mmCIF file of C-alpha atoms in Angstrom:
data_model
loop_
_atom_site.group_PDB
_atom_site.id
_atom_site.type_symbol
_atom_site.label_atom_id
_atom_site.label_comp_id
_atom_site.label_asym_id
_atom_site.label_seq_id
_atom_site.Cartn_x
_atom_site.Cartn_y
_atom_site.Cartn_z
ATOM 1 C CA UNK A 1 -46.779 44.285 -34.798
ATOM 2 C CA UNK A 2 -44.068 45.393 -37.580
ATOM 3 C CA UNK A 3 -42.110 42.020 -36.618
ATOM 4 C CA UNK A 4 -44.792 39.783 -36.261
ATOM 5 C CA UNK A 5 -46.395 38.673 -39.705
ATOM 6 C CA UNK A 6 -48.498 36.134 -38.696
ATOM 7 C CA UNK A 7 -49.507 33.712 -35.649
ATOM 8 C CA UNK A 8 -49.841 29.875 -36.501
ATOM 9 C CA UNK A 9 -51.729 27.834 -33.719
ATOM 10 C CA UNK A 10 -52.049 24.348 -33.450
ATOM 11 C CA UNK A 11 -55.127 23.013 -32.030
ATOM 12 C CA UNK A 12 -55.275 19.743 -30.048
ATOM 13 C CA UNK A 13 -53.614 20.768 -26.713
ATOM 14 C CA UNK A 14 -52.809 24.012 -27.517
ATOM 15 C CA UNK A 15 -55.793 26.123 -28.476
ATOM 16 C CA UNK A 16 -58.112 23.226 -26.875
ATOM 17 C CA UNK A 17 -57.579 20.527 -24.425
ATOM 18 C CA UNK A 18 -58.849 17.760 -26.378
ATOM 19 C CA UNK A 19 -55.818 15.368 -25.831
ATOM 20 C CA UNK A 20 -57.379 14.108 -22.776
ATOM 21 C CA UNK A 21 -60.609 13.161 -24.983
ATOM 22 C CA UNK A 22 -58.645 11.604 -27.417
ATOM 23 C CA UNK A 23 -56.862 9.545 -24.614
ATOM 24 C CA UNK A 24 -60.156 8.412 -23.184
ATOM 25 C CA UNK A 25 -61.440 7.165 -26.470
ATOM 26 C CA UNK A 26 -58.117 5.380 -27.518
ATOM 27 C CA UNK A 27 -58.160 3.527 -24.371
ATOM 28 C CA UNK A 28 -61.971 2.663 -24.485
ATOM 29 C CA UNK A 29 -61.999 1.758 -28.008
ATOM 30 C CA UNK A 30 -59.097 -0.403 -28.285
ATOM 31 C CA UNK A 31 -59.765 -2.316 -24.679
ATOM 32 C CA UNK A 32 -62.870 -3.704 -27.035
ATOM 33 C CA UNK A 33 -60.821 -4.596 -29.566
ATOM 34 C CA UNK A 34 -58.938 -6.817 -26.760
ATOM 35 C CA UNK A 35 -55.659 -4.295 -26.436
ATOM 36 C CA UNK A 36 -54.607 -2.818 -23.178
ATOM 37 C CA UNK A 37 -53.472 0.822 -24.058
ATOM 38 C CA UNK A 38 -52.569 2.930 -21.046
ATOM 39 C CA UNK A 39 -52.244 6.734 -20.699
ATOM 40 C CA UNK A 40 -48.649 6.429 -21.165
ATOM 41 C CA UNK A 41 -49.108 4.970 -24.398
ATOM 42 C CA UNK A 42 -51.147 7.837 -25.480
ATOM 43 C CA UNK A 43 -48.816 10.322 -24.403
ATOM 44 C CA UNK A 44 -46.428 8.865 -26.951
ATOM 45 C CA UNK A 45 -48.711 9.894 -29.768
ATOM 46 C CA UNK A 46 -49.553 13.500 -28.660
ATOM 47 C CA UNK A 47 -49.023 15.572 -31.720
ATOM 48 C CA UNK A 48 -49.170 12.663 -34.144
ATOM 49 C CA UNK A 49 -50.300 12.785 -37.438
ATOM 50 C CA UNK A 50 -53.551 10.277 -37.397
ATOM 51 C CA UNK A 51 -52.220 8.200 -40.419
ATOM 52 C CA UNK A 52 -49.229 7.520 -38.105
ATOM 53 C CA UNK A 53 -51.056 6.709 -34.971
ATOM 54 C CA UNK A 54 -53.091 4.121 -37.106
ATOM 55 C CA UNK A 55 -49.938 2.237 -37.578
ATOM 56 C CA UNK A 56 -49.127 2.221 -33.780
ATOM 57 C CA UNK A 57 -52.587 1.045 -32.920
ATOM 58 C CA UNK A 58 -52.786 -1.441 -35.573
ATOM 59 C CA UNK A 59 -49.348 -3.216 -34.528
ATOM 60 C CA UNK A 60 -50.765 -3.871 -31.241
ATOM 61 C CA UNK A 61 -54.210 -5.173 -32.512
ATOM 62 C CA UNK A 62 -54.444 -9.028 -33.362
ATOM 63 C CA UNK A 63 -54.556 -9.369 -37.184
ATOM 64 C CA UNK A 64 -58.154 -9.678 -38.667
ATOM 65 C CA UNK A 65 -60.081 -7.899 -36.042
ATOM 66 C CA UNK A 66 -60.482 -4.798 -37.641
ATOM 67 C CA UNK A 67 -58.768 -2.733 -40.556
ATOM 68 C CA UNK A 68 -56.855 0.628 -40.420
ATOM 69 C CA UNK A 69 -59.425 2.258 -42.373
ATOM 70 C CA UNK A 70 -62.074 1.074 -39.851
ATOM 71 C CA UNK A 71 -60.146 1.674 -36.762
ATOM 72 C CA UNK A 72 -59.472 5.427 -37.959
ATOM 73 C CA UNK A 73 -63.061 6.052 -38.849
ATOM 74 C CA UNK A 74 -64.265 4.798 -35.251
ATOM 75 C CA UNK A 75 -61.460 6.472 -33.239
ATOM 76 C CA UNK A 76 -61.892 9.630 -35.142
ATOM 77 C CA UNK A 77 -65.701 9.679 -35.208
ATOM 78 C CA UNK A 78 -65.879 9.158 -31.511
ATOM 79 C CA UNK A 79 -63.572 12.341 -30.614
ATOM 80 C CA UNK A 80 -65.402 14.193 -33.048
ATOM 81 C CA UNK A 81 -68.821 13.437 -31.557
ATOM 82 C CA UNK A 82 -67.328 14.313 -27.961
ATOM 83 C CA UNK A 83 -65.833 17.796 -29.166
ATOM 84 C CA UNK A 84 -69.132 18.459 -30.806
ATOM 85 C CA UNK A 85 -70.795 18.260 -27.410
ATOM 86 C CA UNK A 86 -68.560 20.003 -25.593
ATOM 87 C CA UNK A 87 -64.757 21.803 -25.954
ATOM 88 C CA UNK A 88 -62.347 22.894 -22.969
ATOM 89 C CA UNK A 89 -60.152 25.831 -24.323
ATOM 90 C CA UNK A 90 -56.543 26.139 -22.846
ATOM 91 C CA UNK A 91 -55.919 29.022 -20.285
ATOM 92 C CA UNK A 92 -55.192 31.876 -22.091
ATOM 93 C CA UNK A 93 -55.988 30.502 -25.357
ATOM 94 C CA UNK A 94 -59.284 32.499 -26.443
ATOM 95 C CA UNK A 95 -58.295 35.468 -25.134
ATOM 96 C CA UNK A 96 -54.650 35.853 -27.086
ATOM 97 C CA UNK A 97 -56.684 34.839 -30.084
ATOM 98 C CA UNK A 98 -58.857 37.700 -29.844
ATOM 99 C CA UNK A 99 -56.210 40.092 -29.001
ATOM 100 C CA UNK A 100 -54.554 38.816 -32.166
ATOM 101 C CA UNK A 101 -57.626 39.575 -34.236
ATOM 102 C CA UNK A 102 -58.361 43.080 -32.457
ATOM 103 C CA UNK A 103 -54.289 43.891 -33.291
ATOM 104 C CA UNK A 104 -54.820 42.768 -36.816
ATOM 105 C CA UNK A 105 -52.371 39.935 -36.635
ATOM 106 C CA UNK A 106 -53.274 36.968 -39.219
ATOM 107 C CA UNK A 107 -53.904 34.022 -37.717
ATOM 108 C CA UNK A 108 -53.973 30.536 -39.035
ATOM 109 C CA UNK A 109 -55.152 27.068 -37.544
ATOM 110 C CA UNK A 110 -52.555 24.252 -38.477
ATOM 111 C CA UNK A 111 -53.405 20.782 -37.241
ATOM 112 C CA UNK A 112 -52.893 17.390 -37.592
ATOM 113 C CA UNK A 113 -56.555 16.539 -36.962
ATOM 114 C CA UNK A 114 -58.660 16.289 -40.078
ATOM 115 C CA UNK A 115 -60.992 18.887 -41.223
ATOM 116 C CA UNK A 116 -64.142 17.567 -39.760
ATOM 117 C CA UNK A 117 -62.717 17.340 -35.941
ATOM 118 C CA UNK A 118 -61.546 21.041 -36.625
ATOM 119 C CA UNK A 119 -64.961 21.969 -37.982
ATOM 120 C CA UNK A 120 -66.530 20.517 -34.716
ATOM 121 C CA UNK A 121 -63.927 22.545 -32.329
ATOM 122 C CA UNK A 122 -64.917 25.583 -34.593
ATOM 123 C CA UNK A 123 -68.440 25.519 -33.561
ATOM 124 C CA UNK A 124 -67.467 26.852 -30.101
ATOM 125 C CA UNK A 125 -65.734 29.812 -31.470
ATOM 126 C CA UNK A 126 -67.226 33.002 -33.254
ATOM 127 C CA UNK A 127 -67.416 32.793 -36.608
ATOM 128 C CA UNK A 128 -63.991 32.865 -38.942
ATOM 129 C CA UNK A 129 -61.826 33.295 -35.991
ATOM 130 C CA UNK A 130 -58.721 31.957 -38.425
ATOM 131 C CA UNK A 131 -57.555 33.464 -41.637
ATOM 132 C CA UNK A 132 -56.314 30.266 -42.794
ATOM 133 C CA UNK A 133 -56.974 26.452 -41.757
ATOM 134 C CA UNK A 134 -54.473 23.445 -42.688
ATOM 135 C CA UNK A 135 -55.773 20.377 -41.828
ATOM 136 C CA UNK A 136 -54.064 17.017 -41.206
ATOM 137 C CA UNK A 137 -56.180 15.593 -44.353
ATOM 138 C CA UNK A 138 -55.196 18.444 -46.452
ATOM 139 C CA UNK A 139 -51.183 17.964 -46.452
ATOM 140 C CA UNK A 140 -48.973 15.264 -47.867
ATOM 141 C CA UNK A 141 -46.552 15.197 -44.872
ATOM 142 C CA UNK A 142 -47.936 15.727 -41.460
ATOM 143 C CA UNK A 143 -45.975 17.426 -38.200
ATOM 144 C CA UNK A 144 -42.942 16.874 -37.641
ATOM 145 C CA UNK A 145 -42.576 17.540 -41.210
ATOM 146 C CA UNK A 146 -42.610 21.467 -41.722
ATOM 147 C CA UNK A 147 -45.287 21.012 -44.881
ATOM 148 C CA UNK A 148 -48.021 22.127 -42.652
ATOM 149 C CA UNK A 149 -46.835 25.325 -41.573
ATOM 150 C CA UNK A 150 -44.857 26.285 -44.539
ATOM 151 C CA UNK A 151 -48.637 25.823 -46.394
ATOM 152 C CA UNK A 152 -50.229 28.089 -43.754
ATOM 153 C CA UNK A 153 -47.433 30.470 -44.595
ATOM 154 C CA UNK A 154 -47.722 30.586 -48.086
ATOM 155 C CA UNK A 155 -51.503 30.659 -48.190
ATOM 156 C CA UNK A 156 -51.017 33.757 -45.585
ATOM 157 C CA UNK A 157 -48.346 35.278 -48.119
ATOM 158 C CA UNK A 158 -46.306 35.764 -45.040
ATOM 159 C CA UNK A 159 -42.498 34.863 -44.418
ATOM 160 C CA UNK A 160 -42.322 31.605 -42.080
ATOM 161 C CA UNK A 161 -39.116 33.245 -40.255
ATOM 162 C CA UNK A 162 -41.259 36.391 -39.230
ATOM 163 C CA UNK A 163 -44.075 34.113 -37.634
ATOM 164 C CA UNK A 164 -44.844 32.545 -34.157
ATOM 165 C CA UNK A 165 -45.891 28.939 -34.212
ATOM 166 C CA UNK A 166 -48.033 28.177 -30.917
ATOM 167 C CA UNK A 167 -47.496 24.383 -29.930
ATOM 168 C CA UNK A 168 -47.516 21.919 -27.250
ATOM 169 C CA UNK A 169 -45.975 18.923 -28.805
ATOM 170 C CA UNK A 170 -42.604 17.911 -29.623
ATOM 171 C CA UNK A 171 -43.951 16.891 -32.900
ATOM 172 C CA UNK A 172 -45.339 20.278 -33.527
ATOM 173 C CA UNK A 173 -42.580 22.079 -31.905
ATOM 174 C CA UNK A 174 -40.256 20.235 -34.493
ATOM 175 C CA UNK A 175 -42.580 20.963 -37.397
ATOM 176 C CA UNK A 176 -42.370 24.771 -36.393
ATOM 177 C CA UNK A 177 -38.931 24.895 -36.180
ATOM 178 C CA UNK A 178 -38.492 22.979 -39.443
ATOM 179 C CA UNK A 179 -40.499 25.775 -41.018
ATOM 180 C CA UNK A 180 -38.168 28.318 -39.903
ATOM 181 C CA UNK A 181 -40.485 29.930 -37.402
ATOM 182 C CA UNK A 182 -40.266 31.093 -33.599
ATOM 183 C CA UNK A 183 -41.863 28.512 -31.790
ATOM 184 C CA UNK A 184 -43.895 29.347 -28.470
ATOM 185 C CA UNK A 185 -44.128 25.800 -26.507
ATOM 186 C CA UNK A 186 -46.748 25.556 -23.946
ATOM 187 C CA UNK A 187 -46.685 21.823 -23.263
ATOM 188 C CA UNK A 188 -49.269 19.893 -21.015
ATOM 189 C CA UNK A 189 -48.778 16.306 -21.260
ATOM 190 C CA UNK A 190 -45.110 16.160 -22.628
ATOM 191 C CA UNK A 191 -41.951 17.972 -21.941
ATOM 192 C CA UNK A 192 -40.271 19.902 -24.311
ATOM 193 C CA UNK A 193 -36.770 21.231 -23.808
ATOM 194 C CA UNK A 194 -35.496 25.266 -24.298
ATOM 195 C CA UNK A 195 -33.890 25.501 -27.747
ATOM 196 C CA UNK A 196 -33.123 28.532 -30.061
ATOM 197 C CA UNK A 197 -35.935 30.528 -31.441
ATOM 198 C CA UNK A 198 -38.101 28.673 -28.746
ATOM 199 C CA UNK A 199 -39.901 30.060 -25.631
ATOM 200 C CA UNK A 200 -41.360 27.336 -23.314
ATOM 201 C CA UNK A 201 -44.300 28.870 -20.983
ATOM 202 C CA UNK A 202 -46.422 27.451 -18.636
ATOM 203 C CA UNK A 203 -49.444 28.953 -19.720
ATOM 204 C CA UNK A 204 -50.605 31.409 -22.895
ATOM 205 C CA UNK A 205 -52.228 33.650 -20.097
ATOM 206 C CA UNK A 206 -49.471 36.207 -20.126
ATOM 207 C CA UNK A 207 -48.868 36.579 -23.633
ATOM 208 C CA UNK A 208 -49.728 39.225 -25.633
ATOM 209 C CA UNK A 209 -49.572 40.429 -29.595
ATOM 210 C CA UNK A 210 -46.969 42.941 -28.359
ATOM 211 C CA UNK A 211 -44.787 39.984 -26.373
ATOM 212 C CA UNK A 212 -44.818 37.848 -29.402
ATOM 213 C CA UNK A 213 -43.876 40.316 -31.809
ATOM 214 C CA UNK A 214 -40.785 41.301 -29.285
ATOM 215 C CA UNK A 215 -39.480 37.837 -29.945
ATOM 216 C CA UNK A 216 -38.857 38.457 -33.320
ATOM 217 C CA UNK A 217 -36.671 41.445 -32.651
#
């Protein structure tokens, strides 16, 4: 893996199929607060930092019904509870992660989700699947800012331009590109356009450590 220094993974929608959990919780909770919230509304927030999402939700909720902090706590808590019970991994994700670990390619998890949600998901994997974890509540600027991916690369001691970022959203893809990494996009809910130093795939299943390394030649 001479060309590939590390693989930096997004979590929601990339490693695990959690976007539908988020959608279900958003629709149900916002309805209880008097807001009609649709699947299309949910799709507009795919990949967003929680702090940015709260601003969008609060703009639709009548004044005085709930504070932004209370809304974030309730929304987040419901999603975490659901993920602790069960998660569905995206096709090929666990297999690729295991192959990278076997090939001794460093891996980081770089998520807009907060650490408590990441911990809930990781209970469904063997211990210590990632060398580094960067959570959404551990950075100043969330995606699409490059800070999360630059932070992960710095913690791993690698050159971000020699890393592959795996993402499912435009927000995350933009963050990976801004960090200088090669981005593999595996969209599920949104369309991600082709671009330089970007490979758009339908599934992670065909990918191997060797094929990711070849992208950097």
